[in-house]
mmCIF file with all atom_site columns, C-alpha atoms in Angstrom:
data_model
loop_
_atom_site.group_PDB
_atom_site.id
_atom_site.type_symbol
_atom_site.label_atom_id
_atom_site.label_alt_id
_atom_site.label_comp_id
_atom_site.label_asym_id
_atom_site.label_entity_id
_atom_site.label_seq_id
_atom_site.pdbx_PDB_ins_code
_atom_site.Cartn_x
_atom_site.Cartn_y
_atom_site.Cartn_z
_atom_site.occupancy
_atom_site.B_iso_or_equiv
_atom_site.pdbx_formal_charge
_atom_site.auth_seq_id
_atom_site.auth_comp_id
_atom_site.auth_asym_id
_atom_site.auth_atom_id
_atom_site.pdbx_PDB_model_num
ATOM 1  C CA . MET A 1 1  ? 0.000  0.000  0.000   1.00 47.00 ? 1  MET A CA 1
ATOM 2  C CA . SER A 1 2  ? 1.499  3.318  -1.023  1.00 51.00 ? 2  SER A CA 1
ATOM 3  C CA . ASN A 1 3  ? 1.433  6.248  1.320   1.00 54.00 ? 3  ASN A CA 1
ATOM 4  C CA . ASP A 1 4  ? -0.268 9.048  -0.631  1.00 57.00 ? 4  ASP A CA 1
ATOM 5  C CA . PHE A 1 5  ? -0.444 11.311 2.387   1.00 52.00 ? 5  PHE A CA 1
ATOM 6  C CA . GLU A 1 6  ? 2.211  12.806 4.564   1.00 53.00 ? 6  GLU A CA 1
ATOM 7  C CA . VAL A 1 7  ? 1.042  13.344 8.112   1.00 48.00 ? 7  VAL A CA 1
ATOM 8  C CA . GLU A 1 8  ? 2.368  16.209 10.167  1.00 51.00 ? 8  GLU A CA 1
ATOM 9  C CA . ILE A 1 9  ? 1.485  16.580 13.822  1.00 49.00 ? 9  ILE A CA 1
ATOM 10 C CA . ASN A 1 10 ? 1.638  19.989 15.467  1.00 51.00 ? 10 ASN A CA 1
ATOM 11 C CA . ASN A 1 11 ? 1.085  20.463 19.195  1.00 52.00 ? 11 ASN A CA 1
ATOM 12 C CA . ILE A 1 12 ? -1.119 23.357 20.171  1.00 54.00 ? 12 ILE A CA 1
ATOM 13 C CA . ILE A 1 13 ? -2.562 24.498 23.515  1.00 55.00 ? 13 ILE A CA 1
ATOM 14 C CA . ASP A 1 14 ? -5.945 22.743 23.109  1.00 55.00 ? 14 ASP A CA 1
ATOM 15 C CA . GLY A 1 15 ? -4.607 19.458 21.785  1.00 59.00 ? 15 GLY A CA 1
ATOM 16 C CA . VAL A 1 16 ? -3.098 18.011 18.646  1.00 57.00 ? 16 VAL A CA 1
ATOM 17 C CA . VAL A 1 17 ? -3.751 19.096 15.081  1.00 56.00 ? 17 VAL A CA 1
ATOM 18 C CA . ILE A 1 18 ? -3.138 16.536 12.352  1.00 53.00 ? 18 ILE A CA 1
ATOM 19 C CA . GLU A 1 19 ? -2.511 17.951 8.897   1.00 57.00 ? 19 GLU A CA 1
ATOM 20 C CA . GLN A 1 20 ? -2.611 15.722 5.853   1.00 58.00 ? 20 GLN A CA 1
ATOM 21 C CA . THR A 1 21 ? -0.726 16.832 2.797   1.00 63.00 ? 21 THR A CA 1
ATOM 22 C CA . ASP A 1 22 ? -1.613 15.111 -0.449  1.00 73.00 ? 22 ASP A CA 1
ATOM 23 C CA . LYS A 1 23 ? 1.723  14.302 -2.093  1.00 79.00 ? 23 LYS A CA 1
ATOM 24 C CA . LYS A 1 24 ? 0.194  14.140 -5.569  1.00 82.00 ? 24 LYS A CA 1
ATOM 25 C CA . GLN A 1 25 ? -1.329 17.588 -5.164  1.00 82.00 ? 25 GLN A CA 1
ATOM 26 C CA . PHE A 1 26 ? 1.980  18.912 -3.833  1.00 83.00 ? 26 PHE A CA 1
ATOM 27 C CA . GLU A 1 27 ? 3.801  17.516 -6.898  1.00 86.00 ? 27 GLU A CA 1
ATOM 28 C CA . ALA A 1 28 ? 1.191  18.980 -9.255  1.00 86.00 ? 28 ALA A CA 1
ATOM 29 C CA . GLU A 1 29 ? 1.604  22.431 -7.682  1.00 88.00 ? 29 GLU A CA 1
ATOM 30 C CA . ARG A 1 30 ? 5.386  22.108 -7.840  1.00 90.00 ? 30 ARG A CA 1
ATOM 31 C CA . ASN A 1 31 ? 5.225  21.209 -11.539 1.00 90.00 ? 31 ASN A CA 1
ATOM 32 C CA . LYS A 1 32 ? 2.950  24.172 -12.217 1.00 91.00 ? 32 LYS A CA 1
ATOM 33 C CA . ARG A 1 33 ? 5.504  26.518 -10.650 1.00 93.00 ? 33 ARG A CA 1
ATOM 34 C CA . LEU A 1 34 ? 8.404  24.936 -12.548 1.00 94.00 ? 34 LEU A CA 1
ATOM 35 C CA . PHE A 1 35 ? 6.569  25.144 -15.881 1.00 95.00 ? 35 PHE A CA 1
ATOM 36 C CA . ALA A 1 36 ? 5.563  28.738 -15.116 1.00 96.00 ? 36 ALA A CA 1
ATOM 37 C CA . GLU A 1 37 ? 9.192  29.682 -14.457 1.00 96.00 ? 37 GLU A CA 1
ATOM 38 C CA . ALA A 1 38 ? 10.315 27.919 -17.645 1.00 96.00 ? 38 ALA A CA 1
ATOM 39 C CA . PHE A 1 39 ? 7.670  29.733 -19.704 1.00 97.00 ? 39 PHE A CA 1
ATOM 40 C CA . ILE A 1 40 ? 8.703  33.089 -18.259 1.00 97.00 ? 40 ILE A CA 1
ATOM 41 C CA . LYS A 1 41 ? 12.356 32.380 -19.121 1.00 96.00 ? 41 LYS A CA 1
ATOM 42 C CA . VAL A 1 42 ? 11.424 31.497 -22.703 1.00 97.00 ? 42 VAL A CA 1
ATOM 43 C CA . ARG A 1 43 ? 9.388  34.708 -23.035 1.00 97.00 ? 43 ARG A CA 1
ATOM 44 C CA . GLN A 1 44 ? 12.216 36.770 -21.564 1.00 96.00 ? 44 GLN A CA 1
ATOM 45 C CA . GLU A 1 45 ? 14.631 35.133 -24.002 1.00 95.00 ? 45 GLU A CA 1
ATOM 46 C CA . SER A 1 46 ? 12.437 36.459 -26.808 1.00 96.00 ? 46 SER A CA 1
ATOM 47 C CA . GLY A 1 47 ? 12.810 40.005 -25.481 1.00 96.00 ? 47 GLY A CA 1
ATOM 48 C CA . MET A 1 48 ? 9.047  40.559 -25.631 1.00 96.00 ? 48 MET A CA 1
ATOM 49 C CA . ASN A 1 49 ? 6.617  41.619 -22.952 1.00 96.00 ? 49 ASN A CA 1
ATOM 50 C CA . ARG A 1 50 ? 3.553  39.468 -22.188 1.00 95.00 ? 50 ARG A CA 1
ATOM 51 C CA . LYS A 1 51 ? 1.233  41.334 -24.527 1.00 96.00 ? 51 LYS A CA 1
ATOM 52 C CA . ASP A 1 52 ? 3.560  41.198 -27.526 1.00 97.00 ? 52 ASP A CA 1
ATOM 53 C CA . PHE A 1 53 ? 4.504  37.566 -26.874 1.00 97.00 ? 53 PHE A CA 1
ATOM 54 C CA . ALA A 1 54 ? 0.851  36.527 -26.646 1.00 97.00 ? 54 ALA A CA 1
ATOM 55 C CA . GLU A 1 55 ? 0.035  38.299 -29.909 1.00 97.00 ? 55 GLU A CA 1
ATOM 56 C CA . TRP A 1 56 ? 3.109  36.838 -31.642 1.00 97.00 ? 56 TRP A CA 1
ATOM 57 C CA . LEU A 1 57 ? 2.107  33.303 -30.650 1.00 97.00 ? 57 LEU A CA 1
ATOM 58 C CA . HIS A 1 58 ? -1.646 33.858 -31.166 1.00 97.00 ? 58 HIS A CA 1
ATOM 59 C CA . ILE A 1 59 ? -2.285 32.752 -27.571 1.00 96.00 ? 59 ILE A CA 1
ATOM 60 C CA . PRO A 1 60 ? -4.933 34.609 -25.561 1.00 97.00 ? 60 PRO A CA 1
ATOM 61 C CA . TYR A 1 61 ? -3.227 37.037 -23.185 1.00 97.00 ? 61 TYR A CA 1
ATOM 62 C CA . ARG A 1 62 ? -5.195 35.771 -20.178 1.00 97.00 ? 62 ARG A CA 1
ATOM 63 C CA . THR A 1 63 ? -4.172 32.154 -20.883 1.00 97.00 ? 63 THR A CA 1
ATOM 64 C CA . MET A 1 64 ? -0.514 33.092 -21.050 1.00 95.00 ? 64 MET A CA 1
ATOM 65 C CA . GLN A 1 65 ? -0.851 35.222 -17.928 1.00 96.00 ? 65 GLN A CA 1
ATOM 66 C CA . ASP A 1 66 ? -2.382 32.267 -16.055 1.00 96.00 ? 66 ASP A CA 1
ATOM 67 C CA . TRP A 1 67 ? 0.487  30.022 -17.211 1.00 96.00 ? 67 TRP A CA 1
ATOM 68 C CA . GLU A 1 68 ? 3.080  32.503 -15.977 1.00 96.00 ? 68 GLU A CA 1
ATOM 69 C CA . ARG A 1 69 ? 1.365  33.022 -12.632 1.00 95.00 ? 69 ARG A CA 1
ATOM 70 C CA . GLY A 1 70 ? 0.934  29.279 -12.130 1.00 92.00 ? 70 GLY A CA 1
ATOM 71 C CA . VAL A 1 71 ? -2.859 29.498 -12.047 1.00 93.00 ? 71 VAL A CA 1
ATOM 72 C CA . SER A 1 72 ? -2.970 26.846 -14.750 1.00 94.00 ? 72 SER A CA 1
ATOM 73 C CA . GLN A 1 73 ? -0.190 24.740 -16.206 1.00 94.00 ? 73 GLN A CA 1
ATOM 74 C CA . VAL A 1 74 ? 1.117  25.213 -19.696 1.00 94.00 ? 74 VAL A CA 1
ATOM 75 C CA . PRO A 1 75 ? 1.048  21.812 -21.436 1.00 95.00 ? 75 PRO A CA 1
ATOM 76 C CA . GLU A 1 76 ? 4.563  20.428 -21.788 1.00 95.00 ? 76 GLU A CA 1
ATOM 77 C CA . TYR A 1 77 ? 4.266  20.059 -25.572 1.00 96.00 ? 77 TYR A CA 1
ATOM 78 C CA . VAL A 1 78 ? 3.233  23.733 -25.862 1.00 97.00 ? 78 VAL A CA 1
ATOM 79 C CA . LEU A 1 79 ? 6.185  24.831 -23.740 1.00 96.00 ? 79 LEU A CA 1
ATOM 80 C CA . ARG A 1 80 ? 8.541  22.796 -25.925 1.00 96.00 ? 80 ARG A CA 1
ATOM 81 C CA . LEU A 1 81 ? 7.059  24.176 -29.156 1.00 97.00 ? 81 LEU A CA 1
ATOM 82 C CA . VAL A 1 82 ? 7.215  27.767 -27.921 1.00 97.00 ? 82 VAL A CA 1
ATOM 83 C CA . ALA A 1 83 ? 10.826 27.330 -26.762 1.00 96.00 ? 83 ALA A CA 1
ATOM 84 C CA . TYR A 1 84 ? 11.727 25.824 -30.149 1.00 96.00 ? 84 TYR A CA 1
ATOM 85 C CA . LYS A 1 85 ? 10.023 28.682 -32.022 1.00 96.00 ? 85 LYS A CA 1
ATOM 86 C CA . VAL A 1 86 ? 11.864 31.311 -29.969 1.00 96.00 ? 86 VAL A CA 1
ATOM 87 C CA . MET A 1 87 ? 15.196 29.525 -30.483 1.00 96.00 ? 87 MET A CA 1
ATOM 88 C CA . TRP A 1 88 ? 14.563 29.145 -34.231 1.00 96.00 ? 88 TRP A CA 1
ATOM 89 C CA . GLU A 1 89 ? 13.534 32.783 -34.720 1.00 96.00 ? 89 GLU A CA 1
ATOM 90 C CA . LYS A 1 90 ? 16.541 34.019 -32.732 1.00 94.00 ? 90 LYS A CA 1
ATOM 91 C CA . GLU A 1 91 ? 18.896 31.914 -34.852 1.00 95.00 ? 91 GLU A CA 1
ATOM 92 C CA . ARG A 1 92 ? 17.333 33.348 -37.999 1.00 96.00 ? 92 ARG A CA 1
ATOM 93 C CA . GLY A 1 93 ? 17.731 36.882 -36.654 1.00 94.00 ? 93 GLY A CA 1
ATOM 94 C CA . ASN A 1 94 ? 13.997 37.572 -36.450 1.00 92.00 ? 94 ASN A CA 1
ATOM 95 C CA . LEU A 1 95 ? 14.049 38.327 -32.739 1.00 88.00 ? 95 LEU A CA 1
#
């Protein structure tokens, strides 16, 4: 049986509080932050601000903003494609 929860016990004045942390949820949140940071780095590498980058990629501004803030996670294949496009355009001198 796998342990999907980490249990943390904190003593307080009135007794004991048991906090369960879902490891899968923790990993999902961690991945969201990592992907958000990676997306920001790719955008910064392009030299564009959010608005220009969103227009250049034809991605709704709000979607890209949510990816960068970690509200939602950019799909890995999208991150890879965007990074490739930025790299390719920089090599060609278009950025």
